Tab-separated table of C-alpha atoms and ligand atoms in Angstrom:
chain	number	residue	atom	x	y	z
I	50	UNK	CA	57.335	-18.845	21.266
I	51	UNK	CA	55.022	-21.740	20.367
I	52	UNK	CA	56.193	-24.875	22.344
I	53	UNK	CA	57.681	-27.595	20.202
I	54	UNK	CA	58.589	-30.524	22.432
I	55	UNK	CA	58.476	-33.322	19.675
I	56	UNK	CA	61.429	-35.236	19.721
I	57	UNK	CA	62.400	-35.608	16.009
I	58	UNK	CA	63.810	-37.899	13.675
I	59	UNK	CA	66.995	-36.315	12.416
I	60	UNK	CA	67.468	-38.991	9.909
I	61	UNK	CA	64.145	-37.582	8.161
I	62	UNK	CA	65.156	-34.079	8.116
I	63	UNK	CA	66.048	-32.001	5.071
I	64	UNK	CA	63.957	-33.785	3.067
I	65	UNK	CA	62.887	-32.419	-0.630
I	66	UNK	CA	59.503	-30.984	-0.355
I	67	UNK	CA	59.957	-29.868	3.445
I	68	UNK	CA	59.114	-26.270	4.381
I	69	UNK	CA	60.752	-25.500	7.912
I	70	UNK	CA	57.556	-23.724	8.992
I	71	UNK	CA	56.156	-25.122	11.598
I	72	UNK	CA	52.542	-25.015	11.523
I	73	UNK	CA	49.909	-26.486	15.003
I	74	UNK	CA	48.882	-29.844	15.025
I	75	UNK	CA	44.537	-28.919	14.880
I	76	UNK	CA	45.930	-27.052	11.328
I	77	UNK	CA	47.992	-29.663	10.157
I	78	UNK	CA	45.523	-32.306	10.540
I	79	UNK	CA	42.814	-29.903	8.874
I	80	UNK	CA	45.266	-29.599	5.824
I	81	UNK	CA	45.425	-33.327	5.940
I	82	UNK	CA	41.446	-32.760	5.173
I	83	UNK	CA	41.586	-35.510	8.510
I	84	UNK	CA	38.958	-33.233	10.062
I	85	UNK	CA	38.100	-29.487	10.651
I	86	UNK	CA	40.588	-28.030	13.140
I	87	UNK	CA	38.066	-27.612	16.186
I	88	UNK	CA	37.391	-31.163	15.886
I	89	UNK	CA	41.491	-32.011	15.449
I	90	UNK	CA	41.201	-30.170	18.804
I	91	UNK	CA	39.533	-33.018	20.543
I	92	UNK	CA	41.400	-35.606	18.490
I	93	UNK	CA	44.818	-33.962	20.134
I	94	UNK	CA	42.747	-33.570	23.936
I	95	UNK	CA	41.578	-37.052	23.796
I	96	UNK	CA	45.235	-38.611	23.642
I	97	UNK	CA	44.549	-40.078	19.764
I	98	UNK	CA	47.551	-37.745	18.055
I	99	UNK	CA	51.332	-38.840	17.993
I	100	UNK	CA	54.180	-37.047	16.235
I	101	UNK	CA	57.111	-39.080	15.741
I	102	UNK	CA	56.158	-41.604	17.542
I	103	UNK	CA	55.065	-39.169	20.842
I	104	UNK	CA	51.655	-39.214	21.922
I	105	UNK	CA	50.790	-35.450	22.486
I	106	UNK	CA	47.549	-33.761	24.548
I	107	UNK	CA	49.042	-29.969	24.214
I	108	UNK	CA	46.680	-28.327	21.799
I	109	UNK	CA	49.954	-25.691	21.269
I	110	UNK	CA	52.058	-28.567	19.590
I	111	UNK	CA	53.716	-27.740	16.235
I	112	UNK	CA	55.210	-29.384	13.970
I	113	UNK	CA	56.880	-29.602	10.308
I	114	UNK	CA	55.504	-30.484	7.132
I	115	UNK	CA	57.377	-33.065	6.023
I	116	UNK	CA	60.385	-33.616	8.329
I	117	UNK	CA	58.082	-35.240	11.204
I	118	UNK	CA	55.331	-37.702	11.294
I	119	UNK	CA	51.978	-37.529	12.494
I	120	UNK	CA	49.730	-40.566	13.296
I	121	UNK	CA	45.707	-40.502	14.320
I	122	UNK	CA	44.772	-43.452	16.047
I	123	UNK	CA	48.344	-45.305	15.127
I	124	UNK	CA	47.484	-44.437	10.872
I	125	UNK	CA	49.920	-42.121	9.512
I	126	UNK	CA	48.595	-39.114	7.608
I	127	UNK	CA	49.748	-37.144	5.140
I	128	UNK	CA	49.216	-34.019	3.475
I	129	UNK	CA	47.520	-34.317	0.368
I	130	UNK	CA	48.963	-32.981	-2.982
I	131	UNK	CA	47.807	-29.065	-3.172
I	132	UNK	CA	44.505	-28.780	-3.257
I	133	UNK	CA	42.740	-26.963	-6.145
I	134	UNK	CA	39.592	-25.487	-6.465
I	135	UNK	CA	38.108	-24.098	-10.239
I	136	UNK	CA	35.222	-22.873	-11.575
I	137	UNK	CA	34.084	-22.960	-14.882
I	138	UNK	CA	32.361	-21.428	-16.818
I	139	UNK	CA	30.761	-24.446	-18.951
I	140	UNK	CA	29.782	-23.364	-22.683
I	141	UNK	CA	26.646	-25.482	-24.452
I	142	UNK	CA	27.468	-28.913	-25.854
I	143	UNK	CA	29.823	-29.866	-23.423
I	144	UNK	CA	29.832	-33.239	-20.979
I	145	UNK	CA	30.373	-33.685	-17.617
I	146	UNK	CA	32.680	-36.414	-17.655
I	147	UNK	CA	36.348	-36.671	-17.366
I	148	UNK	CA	36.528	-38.927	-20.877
I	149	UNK	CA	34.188	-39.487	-24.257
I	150	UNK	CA	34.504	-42.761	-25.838
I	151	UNK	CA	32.768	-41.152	-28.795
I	152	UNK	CA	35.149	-38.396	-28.699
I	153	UNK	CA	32.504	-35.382	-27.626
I	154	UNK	CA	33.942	-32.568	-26.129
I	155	UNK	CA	34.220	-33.215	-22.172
I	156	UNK	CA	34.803	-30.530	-19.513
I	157	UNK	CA	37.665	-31.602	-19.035
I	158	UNK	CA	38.666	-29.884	-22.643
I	159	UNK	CA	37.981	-26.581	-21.105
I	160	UNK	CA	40.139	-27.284	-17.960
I	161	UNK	CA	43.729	-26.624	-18.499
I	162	UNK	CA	45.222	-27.868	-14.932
I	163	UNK	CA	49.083	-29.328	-14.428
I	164	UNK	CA	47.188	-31.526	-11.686
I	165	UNK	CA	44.392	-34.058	-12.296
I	166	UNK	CA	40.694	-32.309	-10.903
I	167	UNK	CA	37.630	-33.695	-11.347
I	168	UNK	CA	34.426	-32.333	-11.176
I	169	UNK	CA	31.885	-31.681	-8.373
I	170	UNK	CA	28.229	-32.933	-9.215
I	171	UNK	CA	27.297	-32.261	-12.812
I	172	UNK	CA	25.616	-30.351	-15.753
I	173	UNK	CA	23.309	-31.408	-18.692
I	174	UNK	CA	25.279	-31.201	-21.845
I	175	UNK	CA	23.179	-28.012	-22.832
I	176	UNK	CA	23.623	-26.617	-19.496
I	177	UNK	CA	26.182	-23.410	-19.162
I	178	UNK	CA	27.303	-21.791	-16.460
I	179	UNK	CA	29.104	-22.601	-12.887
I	180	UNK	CA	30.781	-25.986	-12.216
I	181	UNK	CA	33.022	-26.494	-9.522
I	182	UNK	CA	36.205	-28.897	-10.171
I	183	UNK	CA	38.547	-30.030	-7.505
I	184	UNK	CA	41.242	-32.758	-6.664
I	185	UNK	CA	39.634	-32.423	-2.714
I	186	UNK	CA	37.279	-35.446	-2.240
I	187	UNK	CA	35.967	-34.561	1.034
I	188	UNK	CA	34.952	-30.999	0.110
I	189	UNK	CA	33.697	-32.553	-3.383
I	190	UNK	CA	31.631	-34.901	-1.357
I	191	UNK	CA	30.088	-32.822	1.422
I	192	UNK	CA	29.262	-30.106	-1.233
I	193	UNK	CA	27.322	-32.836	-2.757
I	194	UNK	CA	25.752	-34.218	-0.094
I	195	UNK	CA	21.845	-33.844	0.610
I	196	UNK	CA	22.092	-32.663	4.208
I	197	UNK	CA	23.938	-29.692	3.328
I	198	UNK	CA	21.632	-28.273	0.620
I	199	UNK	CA	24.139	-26.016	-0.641
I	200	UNK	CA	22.378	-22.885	-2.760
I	201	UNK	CA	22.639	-23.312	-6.346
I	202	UNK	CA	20.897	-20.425	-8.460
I	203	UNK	CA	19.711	-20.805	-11.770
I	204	UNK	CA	18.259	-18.601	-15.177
I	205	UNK	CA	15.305	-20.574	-16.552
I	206	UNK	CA	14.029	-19.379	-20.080
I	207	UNK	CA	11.038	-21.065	-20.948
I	208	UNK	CA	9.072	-21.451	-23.989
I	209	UNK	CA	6.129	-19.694	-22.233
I	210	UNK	CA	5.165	-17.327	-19.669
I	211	UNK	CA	5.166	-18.908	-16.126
I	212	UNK	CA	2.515	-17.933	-14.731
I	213	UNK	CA	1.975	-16.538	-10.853
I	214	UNK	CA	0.617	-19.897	-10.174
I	215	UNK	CA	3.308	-21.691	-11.058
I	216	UNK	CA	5.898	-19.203	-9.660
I	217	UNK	CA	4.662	-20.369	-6.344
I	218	UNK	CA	4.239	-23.893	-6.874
I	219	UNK	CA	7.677	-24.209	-7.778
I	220	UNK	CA	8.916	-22.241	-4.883
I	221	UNK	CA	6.775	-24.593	-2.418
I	222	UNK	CA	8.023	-28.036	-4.220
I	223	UNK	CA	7.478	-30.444	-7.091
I	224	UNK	CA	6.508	-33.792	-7.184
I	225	UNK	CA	9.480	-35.853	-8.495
I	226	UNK	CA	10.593	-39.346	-8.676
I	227	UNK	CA	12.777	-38.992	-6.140
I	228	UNK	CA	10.523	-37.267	-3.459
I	229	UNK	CA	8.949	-33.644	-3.221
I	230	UNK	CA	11.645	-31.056	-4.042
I	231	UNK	CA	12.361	-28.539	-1.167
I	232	UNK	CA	11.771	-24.761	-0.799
I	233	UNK	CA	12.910	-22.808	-3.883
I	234	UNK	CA	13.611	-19.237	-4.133
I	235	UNK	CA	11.646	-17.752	-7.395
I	236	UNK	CA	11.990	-14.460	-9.687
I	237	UNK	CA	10.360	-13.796	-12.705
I	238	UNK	CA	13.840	-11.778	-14.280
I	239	UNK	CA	12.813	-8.290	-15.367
I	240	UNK	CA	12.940	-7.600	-19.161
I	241	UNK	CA	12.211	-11.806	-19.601
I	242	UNK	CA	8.945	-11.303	-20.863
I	243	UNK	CA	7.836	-13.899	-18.430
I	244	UNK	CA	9.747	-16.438	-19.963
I	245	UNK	CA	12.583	-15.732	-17.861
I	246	UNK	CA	13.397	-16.761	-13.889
I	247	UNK	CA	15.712	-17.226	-11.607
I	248	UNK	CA	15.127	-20.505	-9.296
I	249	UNK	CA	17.939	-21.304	-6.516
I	250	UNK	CA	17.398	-24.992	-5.442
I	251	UNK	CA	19.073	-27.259	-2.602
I	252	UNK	CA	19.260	-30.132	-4.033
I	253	UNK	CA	21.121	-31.687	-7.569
I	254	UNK	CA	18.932	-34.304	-8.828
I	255	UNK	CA	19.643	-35.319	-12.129
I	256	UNK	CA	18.105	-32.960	-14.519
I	257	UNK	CA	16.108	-31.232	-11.693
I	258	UNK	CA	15.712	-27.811	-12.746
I	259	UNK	CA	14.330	-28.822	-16.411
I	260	UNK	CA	12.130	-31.748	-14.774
I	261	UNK	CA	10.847	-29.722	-12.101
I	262	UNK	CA	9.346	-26.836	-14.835
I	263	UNK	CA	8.753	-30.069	-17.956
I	264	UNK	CA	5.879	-31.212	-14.654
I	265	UNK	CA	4.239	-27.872	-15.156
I	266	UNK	CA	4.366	-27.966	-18.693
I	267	UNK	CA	6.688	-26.008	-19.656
I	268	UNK	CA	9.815	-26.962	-22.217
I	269	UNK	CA	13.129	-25.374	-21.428
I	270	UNK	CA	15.068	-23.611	-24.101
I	271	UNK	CA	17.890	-22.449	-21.919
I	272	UNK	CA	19.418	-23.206	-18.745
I	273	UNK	CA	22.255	-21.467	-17.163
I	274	UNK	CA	23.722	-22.255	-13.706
I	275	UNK	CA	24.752	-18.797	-12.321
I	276	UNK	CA	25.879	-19.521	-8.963
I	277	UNK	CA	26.993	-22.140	-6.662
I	278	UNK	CA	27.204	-21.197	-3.367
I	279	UNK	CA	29.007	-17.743	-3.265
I	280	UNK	CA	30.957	-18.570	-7.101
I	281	UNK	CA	28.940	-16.869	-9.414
I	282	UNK	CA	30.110	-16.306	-13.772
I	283	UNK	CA	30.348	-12.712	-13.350
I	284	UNK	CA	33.923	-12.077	-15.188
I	285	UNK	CA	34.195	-15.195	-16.196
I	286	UNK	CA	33.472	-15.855	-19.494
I	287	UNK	CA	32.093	-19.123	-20.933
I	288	UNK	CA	34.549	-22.083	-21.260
I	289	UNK	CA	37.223	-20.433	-19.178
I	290	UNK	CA	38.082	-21.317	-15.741
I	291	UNK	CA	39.794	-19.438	-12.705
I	292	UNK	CA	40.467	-20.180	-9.291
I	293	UNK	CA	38.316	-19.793	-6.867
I	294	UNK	CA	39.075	-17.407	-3.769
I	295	UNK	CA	40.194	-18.376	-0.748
I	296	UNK	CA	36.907	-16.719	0.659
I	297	UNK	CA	34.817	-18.655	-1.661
I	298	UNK	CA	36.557	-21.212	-0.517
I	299	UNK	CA	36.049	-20.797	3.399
I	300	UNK	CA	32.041	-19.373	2.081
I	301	UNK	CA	31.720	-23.462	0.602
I	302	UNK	CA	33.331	-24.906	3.722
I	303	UNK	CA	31.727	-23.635	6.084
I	304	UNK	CA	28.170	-24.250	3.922
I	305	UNK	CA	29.599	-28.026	4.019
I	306	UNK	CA	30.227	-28.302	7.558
I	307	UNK	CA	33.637	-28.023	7.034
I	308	UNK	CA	34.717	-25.080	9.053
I	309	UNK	CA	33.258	-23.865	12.661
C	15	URA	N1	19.060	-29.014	-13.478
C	15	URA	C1	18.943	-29.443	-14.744
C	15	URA	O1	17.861	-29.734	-15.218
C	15	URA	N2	20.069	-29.541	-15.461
C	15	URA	C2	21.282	-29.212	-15.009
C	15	URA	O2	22.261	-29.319	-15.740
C	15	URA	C3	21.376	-28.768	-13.683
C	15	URA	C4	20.244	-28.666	-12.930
């Protein structure tokens, strides 16, 4: 039996919305998206975590969801609403942006969601393939963020043939505005004719993938994102969405330095 030696708020219990199960504190605050639940760990250890009003330090505290309260540092937190996670498959002439002023069609038009998501970085209006769309802003955020460099492949098709050359050049960096880009992985796709490859980058400048191959000379006729991270389109077909798995899900977290 997992010790439970919160003293508890009777007037709060039976609430709408609460669940009975009791779930440990380093999980609860790691739903809470306060932190992943090794470092909740060290939050409970170093004396920071109350619940209901009862500063705790044993790491085999539980609680429950919604009948008692749970403050970090004296701040109360709070689940957040469910979290979703989607990927779609974006079609052609389509904007990444939650609204149009000029009435284009948005994402958003392909995302059919009883909660508000948004999405997570963005793709060129001609641009199909994998975007991820989430009401989580941490997650969003770190997947986003430089230092994590999460994988995202691409299929290039080019007006010309890349050469060998420029195979490798690509792969070792290209001068941009904003700096060299890193280490790319490069294919030249079988049956392309040479017009076709597959680049994975780590970063998402603006535009990167067509800028990168426009410095070489090249024009791009079609661009198609076919993974991020671990989501790939496969099954998916273009302007539908799905839910991603919870093992695509742990797959992103942990590539975000979310999970140990
Ligand atoms: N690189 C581009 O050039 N465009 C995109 O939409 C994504 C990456």
């Amino acid at each position: 039996m997992t010790p439970h030696a919160v003293p508890i708020d009777a007037s709060r219990s039976g609430k709408p919305g609460e669940t009975q199960e009791e779930v440990r504190i380093n999980r609860y605050l790691s739903m809470c998206g306060i932190t992943s639940r090794r470092k909740a760990e060290d939050l409970v250890t170093e004396g920071r975590v109350a619940i209901n009003g009862v500063r705790i330090s044993s790491l085999a505290t539980t609680l429950v969801p919604g009948r008692d309260r749970v403050f970090v540092d004296g701040q109360e937190v709070a689940l957040v609403d469910a979290l979703i996670y989607l990927a779609l498959n974006k079609p052609k002439d389509t904007i990444t942006t939650m609204s149009d002023e000029r009435g284009r069609t948005t994402v958003m038009d392909h995302v059919h969601s009883r909660k508000r998501v948004f999405p997570i970085g963005r793709l060129d209006r001609n641009t199909t393939g994998v975007l991820l769309l989430t009401n989580d802003g941490e997650f969003a955020h770190r997947l986003m963020h430089p230092r994590y460099g999460i994988p995202k492949a691409y299929r290039v098709t080019c007006s010309e043939v890349v050469t060998r050359e420029h195979l490798q050049a690509l792969a070792e960096g290209i001068q941009l505005d904003e700096g060299r880009t890193a280490p790319a992985e490069l294919l030249s796709i079988p049956g392309g004719k040479g017009r076709e490859v597959g680049i994975t980058i780590h970063e998402g400048w603006n535009r990167q993938v067509r800028r990168m191959f426009e410095a070489l000379g090249y024009t791009v006729d079609k661009l198609d994102r076919v993974a991020y991270g671990p989501v790939t389109t496969e099954g998916l077909p273009r302007g539908t969405t799905r839910a991603l798995t919870p093992q695509e899900i742990r797959t992103l977290r942990a590539l975000a330095g979310l999970e140990e």
